[in-house]
Tab-separated table of C-alpha atoms and ligand atoms in Angstrom:
chain	number	residue	atom	x	y	z
X	1	UNK	CA	182.352	4.536	173.823
X	2	UNK	CA	179.099	5.652	175.249
X	3	UNK	CA	178.199	9.487	175.404
X	4	UNK	CA	174.981	10.640	176.795
X	5	UNK	CA	174.427	14.350	176.194
X	6	UNK	CA	171.883	15.907	178.729
X	7	UNK	CA	171.428	19.527	178.211
X	8	UNK	CA	168.672	21.992	179.414
X	9	UNK	CA	168.316	25.026	181.561
X	10	UNK	CA	169.099	25.620	185.261
X	11	UNK	CA	166.949	23.754	187.383
X	12	UNK	CA	165.544	21.072	185.094
X	13	UNK	CA	166.897	18.268	187.072
X	14	UNK	CA	169.971	17.404	184.569
X	15	UNK	CA	172.609	17.089	187.433
X	16	UNK	CA	170.035	14.760	189.822
X	17	UNK	CA	169.426	12.744	186.708
X	18	UNK	CA	172.811	12.702	185.204
X	19	UNK	CA	174.016	11.274	188.803
X	20	UNK	CA	171.385	8.431	188.908
X	21	UNK	CA	172.133	7.280	185.091
X	22	UNK	CA	175.913	7.523	185.521
X	23	UNK	CA	175.353	5.142	188.442
X	24	UNK	CA	173.081	2.570	186.903
X	25	UNK	CA	175.281	2.505	183.771
X	26	UNK	CA	178.501	2.528	185.905
X	27	UNK	CA	180.037	5.243	183.525
X	28	UNK	CA	181.281	8.764	184.746
X	29	UNK	CA	179.266	12.130	185.225
X	30	UNK	CA	180.720	15.189	183.884
X	31	UNK	CA	179.165	18.410	185.146
X	32	UNK	CA	180.332	20.816	182.414
X	33	UNK	CA	178.651	23.671	184.351
X	34	UNK	CA	181.163	23.358	187.060
X	35	UNK	CA	183.724	24.465	184.938
X	36	UNK	CA	182.220	27.699	184.154
X	37	UNK	CA	181.272	28.045	187.383
X	38	UNK	CA	185.227	27.692	188.259
X	39	UNK	CA	185.981	30.223	185.735
X	40	UNK	CA	183.522	32.858	187.135
X	41	UNK	CA	185.105	32.124	190.776
X	42	UNK	CA	188.356	32.638	189.320
X	43	UNK	CA	187.188	35.990	187.770
X	44	UNK	CA	185.874	36.881	191.011
X	45	UNK	CA	188.921	36.213	193.346
X	46	UNK	CA	191.376	37.904	191.002
X	47	UNK	CA	188.806	40.904	190.541
X	48	UNK	CA	188.559	40.602	187.190
X	49	UNK	CA	185.075	42.116	185.765
X	50	UNK	CA	183.285	38.900	183.768
X	51	UNK	CA	182.367	41.225	181.133
X	52	UNK	CA	185.903	42.600	180.262
X	53	UNK	CA	186.786	40.218	177.740
X	54	UNK	CA	190.530	41.246	177.384
X	55	UNK	CA	191.001	40.699	181.121
X	56	UNK	CA	189.078	37.504	181.037
X	57	UNK	CA	190.980	35.848	178.093
X	58	UNK	CA	194.358	36.678	179.793
X	59	UNK	CA	193.033	35.039	183.066
X	60	UNK	CA	191.307	31.825	181.589
X	61	UNK	CA	194.168	31.642	179.287
X	62	UNK	CA	196.268	30.443	181.869
X	63	UNK	CA	193.814	29.167	184.345
X	64	UNK	CA	194.706	25.950	186.677
X	65	UNK	CA	191.574	23.900	186.307
X	66	UNK	CA	191.369	20.146	186.978
X	67	UNK	CA	188.595	17.732	187.029
X	68	UNK	CA	188.897	14.890	189.141
X	69	UNK	CA	186.933	11.786	190.311
X	70	UNK	CA	186.916	10.730	193.905
X	71	UNK	CA	184.828	7.500	194.523
X	72	UNK	CA	182.908	8.350	191.343
X	73	UNK	CA	182.236	11.895	192.284
X	74	UNK	CA	183.556	15.018	190.540
X	75	UNK	CA	185.994	17.042	192.257
X	76	UNK	CA	186.796	20.496	190.770
X	77	UNK	CA	190.236	21.880	191.471
X	78	UNK	CA	191.176	25.471	190.906
X	79	UNK	CA	194.731	26.507	191.614
X	80	UNK	CA	195.036	22.962	192.982
X	81	UNK	CA	192.197	23.723	195.528
X	82	UNK	CA	189.121	21.884	195.752
X	83	UNK	CA	186.181	24.545	194.898
X	84	UNK	CA	183.222	21.891	194.588
X	85	UNK	CA	181.349	23.631	197.293
X	86	UNK	CA	182.605	27.223	196.516
X	87	UNK	CA	181.385	27.120	192.753
X	88	UNK	CA	177.597	26.318	194.252
X	89	UNK	CA	177.525	29.830	195.791
X	90	UNK	CA	174.459	31.690	194.265
X	91	UNK	CA	176.501	34.579	193.349
X	92	UNK	CA	178.473	32.257	191.343
X	93	UNK	CA	175.625	31.008	188.974
X	94	UNK	CA	175.074	34.425	187.261
X	95	UNK	CA	179.076	35.023	186.776
X	96	UNK	CA	179.080	31.645	185.370
X	97	UNK	CA	176.487	32.298	183.005
X	98	UNK	CA	178.133	35.685	181.773
X	99	UNK	CA	181.763	34.341	181.442
X	100	UNK	CA	180.161	31.245	179.564
X	101	UNK	CA	179.057	33.868	176.761
X	102	UNK	CA	182.846	34.565	176.079
X	103	UNK	CA	183.939	32.577	173.236
X	104	UNK	CA	187.563	32.197	174.147
X	105	UNK	CA	186.473	30.527	177.615
X	106	UNK	CA	183.961	28.468	175.639
X	107	UNK	CA	186.692	27.173	173.274
X	108	UNK	CA	188.837	26.352	176.261
X	109	UNK	CA	186.630	24.646	178.284
X	110	UNK	CA	184.905	22.548	175.363
X	111	UNK	CA	188.452	21.208	174.792
X	112	UNK	CA	188.772	19.932	178.040
X	113	UNK	CA	185.287	18.340	178.040
X	114	UNK	CA	186.002	16.695	174.683
X	115	UNK	CA	189.236	15.105	175.911
X	116	UNK	CA	187.231	13.351	178.922
X	117	UNK	CA	184.495	12.368	176.851
X	118	UNK	CA	186.528	10.672	173.970
X	119	UNK	CA	188.609	8.744	176.734
X	120	UNK	CA	185.690	7.598	179.105
X	121	UNK	CA	182.446	6.395	178.578
X	122	UNK	CA	180.248	9.211	180.312
X	123	UNK	CA	176.925	11.059	180.648
X	124	UNK	CA	177.655	15.117	180.434
X	125	UNK	CA	175.301	17.814	181.485
X	126	UNK	CA	175.203	21.394	180.176
X	127	UNK	CA	173.858	23.424	177.484
X	128	UNK	CA	175.382	22.767	174.454
X	129	UNK	CA	176.350	19.488	174.687
X	130	UNK	CA	173.970	17.774	171.808
X	131	UNK	CA	174.573	20.867	169.578
X	132	UNK	CA	178.109	21.721	169.865
X	133	UNK	CA	180.377	19.655	172.435
X	134	UNK	CA	179.501	16.410	171.077
X	135	UNK	CA	177.190	16.510	168.301
X	136	UNK	CA	177.901	12.835	167.374
X	137	UNK	CA	176.773	11.794	170.947
X	138	UNK	CA	174.955	8.358	170.848
X	139	UNK	CA	172.209	9.720	173.051
X	140	UNK	CA	170.848	13.189	173.609
X	141	UNK	CA	168.061	14.639	175.916
X	142	UNK	CA	167.014	18.006	176.522
X	143	UNK	CA	165.405	18.315	179.911
X	144	UNK	CA	162.934	21.545	180.661
X	145	UNK	CA	160.532	22.451	183.120
X	146	UNK	CA	158.379	25.380	184.133
X	147	UNK	CA	160.742	28.602	185.407
X	148	UNK	CA	158.579	28.368	188.408
X	149	UNK	CA	159.291	24.852	189.378
X	150	UNK	CA	162.893	25.226	188.574
X	151	UNK	CA	163.551	27.932	190.763
X	152	UNK	CA	161.447	25.919	193.662
X	153	UNK	CA	163.882	23.045	193.178
X	154	UNK	CA	166.938	25.440	193.497
X	155	UNK	CA	165.424	26.991	196.601
X	156	UNK	CA	164.871	23.830	198.561
X	157	UNK	CA	168.438	22.877	197.522
X	158	UNK	CA	170.032	25.985	198.941
X	159	UNK	CA	167.723	26.070	201.971
X	160	UNK	CA	168.658	22.484	202.631
X	161	UNK	CA	172.159	23.555	202.733
X	162	UNK	CA	171.456	26.242	205.106
X	163	UNK	CA	171.925	29.278	202.623
X	164	UNK	CA	169.500	32.242	203.216
X	165	UNK	CA	167.890	32.941	199.883
X	166	UNK	CA	164.785	34.888	198.451
X	167	UNK	CA	162.539	33.037	195.994
X	168	UNK	CA	161.418	35.992	193.937
X	169	UNK	CA	165.232	36.896	193.643
X	170	UNK	CA	166.088	33.222	192.556
X	171	UNK	CA	163.182	32.923	190.038
X	172	UNK	CA	164.189	36.215	188.432
X	173	UNK	CA	167.633	34.843	188.442
X	174	UNK	CA	166.788	31.831	186.711
X	175	UNK	CA	164.813	33.605	184.028
X	176	UNK	CA	167.769	36.013	183.454
X	177	UNK	CA	169.992	33.120	183.106
X	178	UNK	CA	167.700	31.327	180.485
X	179	UNK	CA	167.816	34.260	178.573
X	180	UNK	CA	171.435	34.810	178.970
X	181	UNK	CA	172.300	31.192	177.917
X	182	UNK	CA	169.920	31.094	175.022
X	183	UNK	CA	170.747	34.439	173.565
X	184	UNK	CA	174.487	34.208	173.624
X	185	UNK	CA	175.980	34.181	170.142
X	186	UNK	CA	178.617	31.100	170.451
X	187	UNK	CA	177.008	27.757	171.126
X	188	UNK	CA	173.918	28.900	172.932
X	189	UNK	CA	171.425	26.886	174.910
X	190	UNK	CA	169.286	25.017	172.375
X	191	UNK	CA	167.681	21.450	172.000
X	192	UNK	CA	169.484	19.540	169.434
X	193	UNK	CA	167.229	18.219	166.548
X	194	UNK	CA	167.931	14.965	167.489
X	195	UNK	CA	167.447	15.327	171.119
X	196	UNK	CA	164.509	13.776	173.058
X	197	UNK	CA	162.660	16.260	174.794
X	198	UNK	CA	161.574	15.697	178.437
X	199	UNK	CA	159.407	17.837	180.467
X	200	UNK	CA	160.318	17.582	184.118
X	201	UNK	CA	157.961	19.665	185.817
X	202	UNK	CA	155.690	16.903	187.215
X	203	UNK	CA	157.698	14.002	187.383
X	204	UNK	CA	160.676	13.146	189.896
X	205	UNK	CA	164.241	12.369	188.901
X	206	UNK	CA	164.023	9.052	189.186
X	207	UNK	CA	161.147	8.817	186.827
X	208	UNK	CA	163.143	11.008	184.225
X	209	UNK	CA	166.181	8.899	184.816
X	210	UNK	CA	164.043	5.643	184.112
X	211	UNK	CA	162.633	7.076	180.875
X	212	UNK	CA	166.108	8.144	179.602
X	213	UNK	CA	167.303	4.617	180.680
X	214	UNK	CA	164.552	2.728	179.043
X	215	UNK	CA	165.228	4.641	175.903
X	216	UNK	CA	168.836	3.902	175.804
X	217	UNK	CA	168.460	0.307	176.637
X	218	UNK	CA	165.717	0.061	173.797
X	219	UNK	CA	167.868	1.726	171.399
G	301	LIG	O1	174.567	23.973	184.699
G	301	LIG	P1	174.889	25.087	185.731
G	301	LIG	O2	173.915	26.261	186.468
G	301	LIG	O3	176.197	24.771	186.842
G	301	LIG	O4	175.947	26.187	184.701
G	301	LIG	C1	176.226	27.496	185.166
G	301	LIG	C2	176.150	28.160	183.895
G	301	LIG	O5	177.343	27.806	183.148
G	301	LIG	C3	175.106	28.606	183.126
G	301	LIG	O6	174.156	29.610	183.540
G	301	LIG	C4	175.662	28.663	181.640
G	301	LIG	C5	177.158	28.112	181.883
G	301	LIG	N1	177.058	26.812	180.826
G	301	LIG	C6	177.222	26.648	179.702
G	301	LIG	O7	177.214	27.708	179.018
G	301	LIG	N2	177.492	25.500	178.920
G	301	LIG	C7	177.406	24.466	179.733
G	301	LIG	N3	177.883	23.152	178.899
G	301	LIG	C8	177.349	24.433	181.317
G	301	LIG	C9	177.026	25.453	181.412
């Protein structure tokens, strides 16, 4: 079984790189952030404050969340509805970050992630894959980049999709998420001791993927 763990902060290029690697190795790509995003969306649409632990636990305890693959691409189903596009909305990012600090939510999502990873060769991207979800993953990488560069990537992504976004606000939000994700008590964003660090500030996603692939093939 091949499990590749790709961790790092928002905008470090994980998902772009993970998609390239998955395609080249012909394995599955599991975007774990999509699960926390779906939890954030569920809270929003149910009128539940993401910081209200008791109500969040009740709601997420019975969440109908499914991850499917259509032509190799991940589809996130919430209450049987495809929410893959909805969960990319900028306001969902912060909700996902806040709700993901809830230990009950994490345990529930991690259970699903481990289930998928134990049955299929895959590359998983997230914040705690190498440290908590799959501490025994065969390959671990930690991607990072300057926060301004990461904000610029998000800005380009969103404006290309026709969304109106303010760069400074996006940059602040990214820094806030970095702080939240790395300071939560349970399974925070952290480089695993045995993970290879890759700074993606000045190299393209293809170059990062090549580095990772040559590392995997050379091992
Ligand atoms: O990777 P992303 O931006 O889609 O993730 C959204 C949020 O979900 C992120 O700010 C923190 C949380 N998350 C997490 O806590 N653990 C993961 N493995 C993946 C995402």
